[in-house]
Amino acid sequence: MNRPYPDRDRRGPPPDRNDHDHRHHERPHPAPRSAAPRRDHHPRRNAPPPPPITRAGPVILSVPVPKPNGAPGPPVAVQQPTELAVFSYDQFGHFHPDASSLRFWYPPAGYTVRRAVAGQGTAGTPLPHPPHPPPVPDRIDLNAQFDAYVPSANGIEPLDNLLRGLVDGQVWPFPARNDVHVVTWRGIATKFLCALYDNHRDGWELGAVRYNGTVFMHEHVTPARKADEDAMKADSRRARMAYWGYRFEQQCVLDTALSELAEPDRALAEEERRTTAVNAQKQFCSVFTTKIGSTRLVMGAEVDCCLDVSGGKRHYVELKTNKCVRTPGDHRAWRAKLLRIWAQSFLAGVPTIMVGFRDNDGVLVDVQELSTADLPRMVRGSADAWDPMACLRFAANALEKLREAVREEGVYYVVRWAHPFTGIEVERVDGRVEERLAGQRKEI
């Protein structure tokens, strides 16, 4: 199989995260607890996402989603992601055009991080979990401090602060000879990469508007999405499981790079992260550009942490949680999850993933390191394997056709992946202009 770009070690470029993409562990969004009220000039991330739009116009484009086992096609050219700008949210959810909320990888105390590589075990199987994990009380309980947890804002991240990050980074407005075709969040691009193997059929809906030749896309809250969020709020078990991902993340990072910490300070920092409540308002985001086929994208993504900085580049790390993989059903679910992990990390050029495997009670059992470049080979040969080049081929085709369909400036379009899930459809919404985006651009 032709690979889009070769294996990379930790030299890989930047970044990642957004997504309802943007919280990419096993977590929906728990019911928000109120953070300390504060009002100042910093914009917040609480703009309400647009509601879904009932069908108001004819379908002007339908991109068929082929069977993933169809005939192979030509390889797709993919450009290595390059970071353009960064921004942060502080503990109150306020925006800052800097890297003040960037955190650094430091493994959880008492755990040996093992590196899983392709070819170990059966297809798509992580390393066997240790029969004797760290003894109690050294094992990390991911339920700790749950009652003091301050979650991030519920719902879908609007484009507001992504655009502000581009402006403050002096990247946008784009130059007159603009070759940026799409601006969006990484989580939305991930949907296009994963559509070929989407067996959950949850569906999604996007809003798209063309402005100065560039298509801006954001996500709508569909009824199914809203129902799922409401059900999550009412289910204490799901809320707690959502929290485990955030707690694992906190136990893997420090606010200061390890190279800048003296030995006594490391012990203090470890103790602080064990005893401090999780505040998911504090986040770091990277804005980067990449190219899939003929489409150049500028995307924003939340980044979990940084391994180190060398040669002027930050080497980012993705953090995930998953239940221990033991049964055949666990293995199938894990292989399916690896597709989304690969898509998210590949799009942003994140070369390393650290996975915390936990038991059913939320106790951390094992930590393993995965390479993004290895993930396709890890699932190869299994009955439910996925082909990364097929994903890229479909995404390249769909994005190119979407750009052609969203052709009128200032007119609002809706992009849908919905029942019966045979294709991604584009509708022109007559008489509706995306005032909020247009006004926001003038304001910024």
CSV table of C-alpha atoms in Angstrom, one decimal:
chain,number,residue,atom,x,y,z
A,1,MET,CA,0.0,0.0,0.0
A,2,ASN,CA,1.3,3.5,-0.9
A,3,ARG,CA,1.5,5.5,2.3
A,4,PRO,CA,0.7,9.2,2.2
A,5,TYR,CA,3.9,10.0,3.9
A,6,PRO,CA,6.6,7.9,5.5
A,7,ASP,CA,7.1,6.8,9.1
A,8,ARG,CA,8.1,9.6,11.3
A,9,ASP,CA,9.7,9.7,14.6
A,10,ARG,CA,9.1,12.5,17.1
A,11,ARG,CA,10.3,15.1,14.6
A,12,GLY,CA,6.8,15.2,13.1
A,13,PRO,CA,5.2,18.7,12.9
A,14,PRO,CA,2.5,20.0,15.1
A,15,PRO,CA,-0.6,19.7,16.5
A,16,ASP,CA,-4.1,18.6,17.2
A,17,ARG,CA,-7.3,18.8,18.6
A,18,ASN,CA,-10.9,20.0,18.5
A,19,ASP,CA,-13.8,17.9,18.1
A,20,HIS,CA,-16.4,17.2,20.0
A,21,ASP,CA,-13.4,16.1,17.9
A,22,HIS,CA,-12.2,17.8,20.3
A,23,ARG,CA,-12.6,15.8,23.3
A,24,HIS,CA,-11.4,12.7,21.9
A,25,HIS,CA,-11.2,10.3,24.8
A,26,GLU,CA,-14.2,8.1,25.7
A,27,ARG,CA,-16.1,11.0,26.8
A,28,PRO,CA,-19.3,12.8,26.1
A,29,HIS,CA,-19.7,16.1,27.9
A,30,PRO,CA,-20.8,15.9,31.5
A,31,ALA,CA,-23.3,18.4,32.9
A,32,PRO,CA,-21.3,21.7,33.5
A,33,ARG,CA,-20.4,22.9,36.9
A,34,SER,CA,-20.1,26.6,37.2
A,35,ALA,CA,-16.6,28.0,37.2
A,36,ALA,CA,-15.9,31.2,39.1
A,37,PRO,CA,-17.7,34.1,37.3
A,38,ARG,CA,-15.4,36.6,35.7
A,39,ARG,CA,-15.9,39.3,33.2
A,40,ASP,CA,-13.1,41.0,31.2
A,41,HIS,CA,-12.1,41.8,27.7
A,42,HIS,CA,-11.1,38.2,26.8
A,43,PRO,CA,-13.7,36.4,24.5
A,44,ARG,CA,-15.1,33.2,25.9
A,45,ARG,CA,-15.9,30.0,24.1
A,46,ASN,CA,-19.6,30.0,24.9
A,47,ALA,CA,-21.2,31.2,21.7
A,48,PRO,CA,-24.2,28.9,21.0
A,49,PRO,CA,-23.8,26.6,18.1
A,50,PRO,CA,-26.2,26.8,15.2
A,51,PRO,CA,-29.3,24.6,15.3
A,52,PRO,CA,-30.0,22.1,12.5
A,53,ILE,CA,-31.8,23.4,9.5
A,54,THR,CA,-34.8,21.6,8.1
A,55,ARG,CA,-34.6,20.9,4.4
A,56,ALA,CA,-35.2,24.2,2.7
A,57,GLY,CA,-33.8,23.6,-0.8
A,58,PRO,CA,-33.0,20.9,-3.3
A,59,VAL,CA,-30.0,18.6,-2.9
A,60,ILE,CA,-27.4,20.1,-5.3
A,61,LEU,CA,-24.8,17.4,-4.6
A,62,SER,CA,-24.6,13.9,-3.3
A,63,VAL,CA,-21.2,12.3,-2.9
A,64,PRO,CA,-21.7,8.5,-2.8
A,65,VAL,CA,-19.9,6.7,0.0
A,66,PRO,CA,-18.6,3.5,-1.6
A,67,LYS,CA,-18.2,0.1,0.0
A,68,PRO,CA,-14.8,0.1,1.7
A,69,ASN,CA,-13.9,-3.2,0.1
A,70,GLY,CA,-14.3,-1.8,-3.4
A,71,ALA,CA,-11.7,-1.7,-6.1
A,72,PRO,CA,-8.4,0.0,-5.1
A,73,GLY,CA,-7.7,3.4,-6.6
A,74,PRO,CA,-4.7,5.6,-7.0
A,75,PRO,CA,-2.8,7.0,-4.0
A,76,VAL,CA,-3.7,10.4,-2.8
A,77,ALA,CA,-1.1,13.1,-2.3
A,78,VAL,CA,-1.1,14.5,1.3
A,79,GLN,CA,1.0,17.4,2.5
A,80,GLN,CA,2.8,17.3,5.8
A,81,PRO,CA,0.9,19.5,8.3
A,82,THR,CA,2.5,22.8,9.1
A,83,GLU,CA,1.6,24.9,12.2
A,84,LEU,CA,0.5,28.5,11.5
A,85,ALA,CA,-0.7,29.8,14.9
A,86,VAL,CA,-1.6,28.8,18.5
A,87,PHE,CA,-4.0,30.0,21.1
A,88,SER,CA,-5.1,29.0,24.6
A,89,TYR,CA,-8.1,29.0,26.9
A,90,ASP,CA,-7.3,29.8,30.6
A,91,GLN,CA,-9.0,28.2,33.6
A,92,PHE,CA,-12.0,30.5,33.1
A,93,GLY,CA,-12.4,29.6,29.5
A,94,HIS,CA,-11.0,32.9,28.3
A,95,PHE,CA,-9.1,33.1,25.0
A,96,HIS,CA,-5.4,34.1,24.8
A,97,PRO,CA,-3.4,34.3,21.5
A,98,ASP,CA,-0.5,32.4,23.0
A,99,ALA,CA,0.8,29.0,24.2
A,100,SER,CA,0.1,29.8,27.9
A,101,SER,CA,-2.0,26.6,28.4
A,102,LEU,CA,0.4,24.3,26.6
A,103,ARG,CA,1.3,21.3,28.9
A,104,PHE,CA,4.1,18.8,28.7
A,105,TRP,CA,4.1,15.0,28.8
A,106,TYR,CA,5.3,13.4,32.0
A,107,PRO,CA,4.3,9.7,32.6
A,108,PRO,CA,2.0,8.9,35.5
A,109,ALA,CA,4.0,7.9,38.6
A,110,GLY,CA,4.4,4.1,39.1
A,111,TYR,CA,3.6,3.1,35.6
A,112,THR,CA,6.0,1.8,32.9
A,113,VAL,CA,5.1,3.1,29.5
A,114,ARG,CA,5.5,0.3,26.9
A,115,ARG,CA,5.7,1.0,23.2
A,116,ALA,CA,3.4,-1.1,21.1
A,117,VAL,CA,4.5,-1.6,17.5
A,118,ALA,CA,2.9,-3.3,14.4
A,119,GLY,CA,3.4,-7.0,14.3
A,120,GLN,CA,3.1,-7.6,18.0
A,121,GLY,CA,0.2,-9.9,19.0
A,122,THR,CA,-2.8,-10.4,16.8
A,123,ALA,CA,-4.0,-7.7,14.4
A,124,GLY,CA,-5.2,-4.6,16.1
A,125,THR,CA,-4.3,-5.9,19.6
A,126,PRO,CA,-2.4,-3.8,22.1
A,127,LEU,CA,0.3,-5.4,24.2
A,128,PRO,CA,-1.1,-7.8,26.8
A,129,HIS,CA,-2.0,-5.9,29.9
A,130,PRO,CA,0.3,-6.7,32.8
A,131,PRO,CA,-1.1,-9.3,35.2
A,132,HIS,CA,0.3,-7.4,38.1
A,133,PRO,CA,-0.2,-3.6,37.6
A,134,PRO,CA,1.2,-1.2,40.2
A,135,PRO,CA,0.0,-2.3,43.6
A,136,VAL,CA,-2.6,-0.4,45.6
A,137,PRO,CA,-2.3,2.4,46.7
A,138,ASP,CA,0.1,3.2,43.8
A,139,ARG,CA,-2.5,2.6,41.1
A,140,ILE,CA,-4.2,5.7,39.9
A,141,ASP,CA,-8.0,6.0,40.5
A,142,LEU,CA,-9.4,8.1,37.7
A,143,ASN,CA,-12.5,8.8,39.8
A,144,ALA,CA,-10.5,11.0,42.2
A,145,GLN,CA,-11.7,14.6,42.5
A,146,PHE,CA,-14.7,13.9,40.4
A,147,ASP,CA,-17.0,16.1,42.6
A,148,ALA,CA,-14.7,19.1,42.2
A,149,TYR,CA,-14.4,18.8,38.4
A,150,VAL,CA,-14.9,21.9,36.2
A,151,PRO,CA,-15.8,20.7,32.7
A,152,SER,CA,-15.3,22.5,29.4
A,153,ALA,CA,-18.3,24.2,27.8
A,154,ASN,CA,-20.9,21.7,26.5
A,155,GLY,CA,-21.8,21.4,22.8
A,156,ILE,CA,-19.9,22.2,19.7
A,157,GLU,CA,-17.0,24.6,19.3
A,158,PRO,CA,-17.9,27.6,17.1
A,159,LEU,CA,-15.4,29.0,14.5
A,160,ASP,CA,-15.1,32.3,16.4
A,161,ASN,CA,-11.9,31.6,18.2
A,162,LEU,CA,-10.3,29.7,15.4
A,163,LEU,CA,-10.7,32.8,13.3
A,164,ARG,CA,-9.4,35.0,16.1
A,165,GLY,CA,-6.4,32.7,16.4
A,166,LEU,CA,-5.7,33.2,12.7
A,167,VAL,CA,-6.0,37.0,13.0
A,168,ASP,CA,-3.8,37.2,16.0
A,169,GLY,CA,-1.3,34.9,14.4
A,170,GLN,CA,-1.3,37.3,11.4
A,171,VAL,CA,-2.3,34.4,9.1
A,172,TRP,CA,-5.8,35.7,8.2
A,173,PRO,CA,-7.1,37.5,6.1
A,174,PHE,CA,-5.5,35.3,3.6
A,175,PRO,CA,-3.4,36.9,0.8
A,176,ALA,CA,-5.0,38.0,-2.4
A,177,ARG,CA,-3.7,34.9,-4.3
A,178,ASN,CA,-5.5,32.7,-1.8
A,179,ASP,CA,-5.0,28.9,-2.2
A,180,VAL,CA,-6.8,28.1,1.1
A,181,HIS,CA,-9.9,26.2,0.1
A,182,VAL,CA,-11.4,25.2,3.5
A,183,VAL,CA,-11.2,26.5,7.0
A,184,THR,CA,-12.7,24.2,9.7
A,185,TRP,CA,-11.9,22.3,12.9
A,186,ARG,CA,-10.0,19.0,12.7
A,187,GLY,CA,-12.9,17.1,14.0
A,188,ILE,CA,-15.0,18.0,11.0
A,189,ALA,CA,-12.2,16.8,8.6
A,190,THR,CA,-12.1,13.6,10.7
A,191,LYS,CA,-15.7,12.9,9.8
A,192,PHE,CA,-14.8,12.9,6.1
A,193,LEU,CA,-11.9,10.5,6.6
A,194,CYS,CA,-14.0,8.1,8.7
A,195,ALA,CA,-17.3,8.2,6.7
A,196,LEU,CA,-16.2,5.1,4.6
A,197,TYR,CA,-16.2,2.9,7.7
A,198,ASP,CA,-18.9,4.7,9.8
A,199,ASN,CA,-21.0,1.8,11.1
A,200,HIS,CA,-22.6,3.8,14.0
A,201,ARG,CA,-24.7,5.8,11.7
A,202,ASP,CA,-25.1,8.7,14.1
A,203,GLY,CA,-25.1,11.2,11.3
A,204,TRP,CA,-24.0,14.8,11.3
A,205,GLU,CA,-24.8,18.1,9.8
A,206,LEU,CA,-22.5,21.0,8.9
A,207,GLY,CA,-23.0,24.6,7.8
A,208,ALA,CA,-20.8,26.0,5.0
A,209,VAL,CA,-20.4,29.4,3.6
A,210,ARG,CA,-17.9,30.7,1.0
A,211,TYR,CA,-16.1,34.0,1.8
A,212,ASN,CA,-13.4,35.5,-0.5
A,213,GLY,CA,-13.0,32.1,-2.2
A,214,THR,CA,-12.6,30.1,1.0
A,215,VAL,CA,-15.2,27.7,2.4
A,216,PHE,CA,-15.8,28.0,6.1
A,217,MET,CA,-17.4,24.9,7.8
A,218,HIS,CA,-18.8,24.5,11.2
A,219,GLU,CA,-21.0,21.8,12.9
A,220,HIS,CA,-24.7,22.0,13.8
A,221,VAL,CA,-26.3,20.3,16.8
A,222,THR,CA,-28.6,17.7,15.3
A,223,PRO,CA,-31.5,16.3,17.3
A,224,ALA,CA,-29.7,13.0,17.7
A,225,ARG,CA,-26.6,14.8,19.1
A,226,LYS,CA,-28.8,16.9,21.4
A,227,ALA,CA,-30.7,13.8,22.6
A,228,ASP,CA,-27.3,12.0,23.3
A,229,GLU,CA,-26.0,15.0,25.3
A,230,ASP,CA,-29.3,15.1,27.3
A,231,ALA,CA,-29.1,11.4,28.0
A,232,MET,CA,-25.5,11.8,29.1
A,233,LYS,CA,-26.4,14.4,31.6
A,234,ALA,CA,-29.0,12.1,33.1
A,235,ASP,CA,-26.7,9.1,33.3
A,236,SER,CA,-24.3,9.4,36.2
A,237,ARG,CA,-22.2,6.4,35.0
A,238,ARG,CA,-21.6,8.0,31.6
A,239,ALA,CA,-20.7,11.3,33.2
A,240,ARG,CA,-18.2,9.5,35.3
A,241,MET,CA,-16.7,7.6,32.4
A,242,ALA,CA,-16.4,10.9,30.5
A,243,TYR,CA,-14.5,12.3,33.4
A,244,TRP,CA,-12.0,9.5,33.4
A,245,GLY,CA,-10.4,10.7,30.1
A,246,TYR,CA,-9.8,14.2,31.6
A,247,ARG,CA,-8.4,12.8,34.8
A,248,PHE,CA,-6.0,10.5,32.9
A,249,GLU,CA,-4.9,13.5,30.8
A,250,GLN,CA,-4.2,15.5,34.0
A,251,GLN,CA,-2.1,12.6,35.4
A,252,CYS,CA,0.1,12.6,32.3
A,253,VAL,CA,1.1,16.3,32.0
A,254,LEU,CA,3.0,19.1,33.8
A,255,ASP,CA,2.7,22.8,33.2
A,256,THR,CA,6.5,23.1,32.7
A,257,ALA,CA,8.8,21.1,30.4
A,258,LEU,CA,10.7,18.4,32.2
A,259,SER,CA,14.0,19.8,31.1
A,260,GLU,CA,13.2,23.0,33.0
A,261,LEU,CA,12.3,21.3,36.3
A,262,ALA,CA,14.9,20.5,39.0
A,263,GLU,CA,14.5,17.1,40.6
A,264,PRO,CA,12.9,18.3,43.8
A,265,ASP,CA,10.4,20.4,41.8
A,266,ARG,CA,9.4,17.3,39.8
A,267,ALA,CA,8.2,15.5,43.0
A,268,LEU,CA,6.2,18.6,44.0
A,269,ALA,CA,4.7,18.8,40.5
A,270,GLU,CA,3.7,15.2,40.6
A,271,GLU,CA,2.0,15.6,44.0
A,272,GLU,CA,0.2,18.7,42.8
A,273,ARG,CA,-1.3,16.9,39.8
A,274,ARG,CA,-2.5,14.0,42.0
A,275,THR,CA,-4.3,16.3,44.4
A,276,THR,CA,-5.6,19.1,42.1
A,277,ALA,CA,-9.1,19.0,40.7
A,278,VAL,CA,-9.5,18.8,36.9
A,279,ASN,CA,-10.4,22.0,35.2
A,280,ALA,CA,-11.2,21.2,31.5
A,281,GLN,CA,-11.7,24.9,30.7
A,282,LYS,CA,-7.9,25.2,30.4
A,283,GLN,CA,-6.9,24.1,26.9
A,284,PHE,CA,-4.3,24.7,24.2
A,285,CYS,CA,-5.1,24.7,20.5
A,286,SER,CA,-3.0,24.6,17.4
A,287,VAL,CA,-3.9,26.0,13.9
A,288,PHE,CA,-2.2,24.3,11.0
A,289,THR,CA,-2.5,23.8,7.3
A,290,THR,CA,-2.4,20.6,5.3
A,291,LYS,CA,-3.4,19.4,1.8
A,292,ILE,CA,-5.5,16.4,1.0
A,293,GLY,CA,-5.6,15.8,-2.8
A,294,SER,CA,-6.3,19.1,-4.4
A,295,THR,CA,-7.9,20.7,-1.3
A,296,ARG,CA,-5.8,22.9,1.0
A,297,LEU,CA,-7.2,23.1,4.5
A,298,VAL,CA,-6.6,25.3,7.5
A,299,MET,CA,-7.7,23.6,10.7
A,300,GLY,CA,-7.8,24.2,14.4
A,301,ALA,CA,-7.3,21.3,16.9
A,302,GLU,CA,-7.0,21.0,20.6
A,303,VAL,CA,-3.6,19.6,21.6
A,304,ASP,CA,-3.3,17.4,24.7
A,305,CYS,CA,0.4,18.0,25.4
A,306,CYS,CA,3.9,18.4,24.0
A,307,LEU,CA,6.7,15.8,24.3
A,308,ASP,CA,9.5,18.4,23.8
A,309,VAL,CA,10.6,21.3,21.7
A,310,SER,CA,13.5,21.1,19.3
A,311,GLY,CA,14.5,22.9,16.2
A,312,GLY,CA,11.8,25.4,16.8
A,313,LYS,CA,9.1,22.7,16.6
A,314,ARG,CA,6.8,21.4,19.2
A,315,HIS,CA,6.4,17.6,19.2
A,316,TYR,CA,2.8,17.0,20.2
A,317,VAL,CA,1.3,14.0,21.8
A,318,GLU,CA,-2.3,12.7,21.7
A,319,LEU,CA,-3.7,11.2,25.0
A,320,LYS,CA,-6.5,8.6,24.9
A,321,THR,CA,-8.3,6.3,27.4
A,322,ASN,CA,-9.8,2.9,26.7
A,323,LYS,CA,-11.1,0.0,28.7
A,324,CYS,CA,-8.7,-2.9,29.0
A,325,VAL,CA,-8.8,-5.0,25.8
A,326,ARG,CA,-9.5,-8.6,26.7
A,327,THR,CA,-12.6,-10.1,25.0
A,328,PRO,CA,-13.3,-10.5,21.2
A,329,GLY,CA,-15.8,-7.7,21.5
A,330,ASP,CA,-13.2,-5.5,23.1
A,331,HIS,CA,-10.8,-6.2,20.3
A,332,ARG,CA,-13.4,-5.3,17.6
A,333,ALA,CA,-14.2,-2.0,19.4
A,334,TRP,CA,-10.5,-1.2,19.8
A,335,ARG,CA,-9.8,-1.7,16.1
A,336,ALA,CA,-12.7,0.6,15.2
A,337,LYS,CA,-11.5,3.2,17.7
A,338,LEU,CA,-8.0,3.1,16.2
A,339,LEU,CA,-9.4,4.4,12.9
A,340,ARG,CA,-10.6,7.6,14.6
A,341,ILE,CA,-7.4,7.9,16.6
A,342,TRP,CA,-5.4,7.5,13.4
A,343,ALA,CA,-7.5,10.1,11.5
A,344,GLN,CA,-7.3,12.7,14.2
A,345,SER,CA,-3.5,12.3,14.7
A,346,PHE,CA,-2.6,11.9,11.0
A,347,LEU,CA,-4.5,15.1,10.0
A,348,ALA,CA,-2.6,17.2,12.5
A,349,GLY,CA,0.7,15.5,12.1
A,350,VAL,CA,0.8,14.2,15.7
A,351,PRO,CA,3.2,11.2,15.6
A,352,THR,CA,2.7,9.8,19.1
A,353,ILE,CA,-0.3,8.6,21.0
A,354,MET,CA,-0.3,7.6,24.7
A,355,VAL,CA,-3.2,5.3,25.7
A,356,GLY,CA,-4.3,4.7,29.3
A,357,PHE,CA,-6.1,1.4,29.7
A,358,ARG,CA,-8.4,1.2,32.7
A,359,ASP,CA,-10.7,-1.3,34.3
A,360,ASN,CA,-14.5,-1.1,34.6
A,361,ASP,CA,-14.2,0.9,37.8
A,362,GLY,CA,-12.0,3.6,36.4
A,363,VAL,CA,-8.6,2.4,37.8
A,364,LEU,CA,-5.6,2.9,35.5
A,365,VAL,CA,-4.1,-0.5,34.7
A,366,ASP,CA,-1.7,0.1,31.8
A,367,VAL,CA,-0.1,2.9,29.7
A,368,GLN,CA,1.1,2.2,26.2
A,369,GLU,CA,2.7,4.3,23.5
A,370,LEU,CA,1.5,4.0,19.9
A,371,SER,CA,2.9,5.5,16.7
A,372,THR,CA,0.4,7.1,14.4
A,373,ALA,CA,2.3,5.7,11.4
A,374,ASP,CA,2.0,2.1,12.8
A,375,LEU,CA,-1.8,2.1,13.4
A,376,PRO,CA,-2.8,1.0,9.9
A,377,ARG,CA,-0.4,-1.9,10.1
A,378,MET,CA,-1.7,-2.9,13.5
A,379,VAL,CA,-5.2,-3.6,12.1
A,380,ARG,CA,-4.1,-5.2,8.8
A,381,GLY,CA,-5.2,-8.7,8.4
A,382,SER,CA,-8.2,-8.5,10.8
A,383,ALA,CA,-11.7,-9.1,9.6
A,384,ASP,CA,-12.6,-5.5,10.4
A,385,ALA,CA,-9.4,-3.9,9.1
A,386,TRP,CA,-9.6,-0.4,7.6
A,387,ASP,CA,-7.5,1.1,4.7
A,388,PRO,CA,-6.1,4.6,5.4
A,389,MET,CA,-5.6,5.2,1.7
A,390,ALA,CA,-9.2,4.4,1.0
A,391,CYS,CA,-10.2,6.9,3.7
A,392,LEU,CA,-8.0,9.6,2.2
A,393,ARG,CA,-9.2,8.9,-1.4
A,394,PHE,CA,-12.8,9.4,-0.3
A,395,ALA,CA,-12.1,12.5,1.7
A,396,ALA,CA,-10.1,14.1,-1.1
A,397,ASN,CA,-13.0,13.4,-3.6
A,398,ALA,CA,-15.7,14.6,-1.2
A,399,LEU,CA,-13.9,17.8,-0.2
A,400,GLU,CA,-13.1,18.7,-3.8
A,401,LYS,CA,-16.8,18.2,-4.9
A,402,LEU,CA,-18.0,20.1,-1.8
A,403,ARG,CA,-15.9,23.1,-2.7
A,404,GLU,CA,-17.3,23.1,-6.2
A,405,ALA,CA,-20.9,22.9,-4.9
A,406,VAL,CA,-20.5,25.7,-2.3
A,407,ARG,CA,-19.8,28.2,-5.1
A,408,GLU,CA,-21.8,31.3,-4.3
A,409,GLU,CA,-20.4,33.9,-1.9
A,410,GLY,CA,-22.4,34.7,1.2
A,411,VAL,CA,-25.0,32.0,0.6
A,412,TYR,CA,-25.5,29.4,3.3
A,413,TYR,CA,-25.2,25.7,2.5
A,414,VAL,CA,-25.9,22.6,4.6
A,415,VAL,CA,-23.7,19.4,4.4
A,416,ARG,CA,-25.4,16.3,5.7
A,417,TRP,CA,-24.5,12.7,6.5
A,418,ALA,CA,-27.9,11.2,7.3
A,419,HIS,CA,-30.2,8.3,6.8
A,420,PRO,CA,-30.1,6.2,4.6
A,421,PHE,CA,-26.3,6.9,4.7
A,422,THR,CA,-25.6,6.3,1.1
A,423,GLY,CA,-23.9,9.6,0.4
A,424,ILE,CA,-22.9,13.0,1.8
A,425,GLU,CA,-25.4,15.6,0.6
A,426,VAL,CA,-25.1,19.3,0.0
A,427,GLU,CA,-28.1,21.7,0.0
A,428,ARG,CA,-28.3,25.3,-0.8
A,429,VAL,CA,-30.5,27.1,1.8
A,430,ASP,CA,-32.4,29.7,-0.1
A,431,GLY,CA,-32.6,33.2,1.4
A,432,ARG,CA,-30.3,32.4,4.3
A,433,VAL,CA,-26.9,34.1,4.7
A,434,GLU,CA,-24.5,33.2,7.5
A,435,GLU,CA,-24.7,36.6,9.2
A,436,ARG,CA,-22.9,35.5,12.3
A,437,LEU,CA,-19.8,34.4,10.5
A,438,ALA,CA,-19.8,37.4,8.2
A,439,GLY,CA,-20.4,39.9,11.1
A,440,GLN,CA,-17.8,38.1,13.2
A,441,ARG,CA,-15.2,38.5,10.5
A,442,LYS,CA,-15.9,42.3,10.3
A,443,GLU,CA,-15.7,42.5,14.1
A,444,ILE,CA,-12.4,40.6,14.3
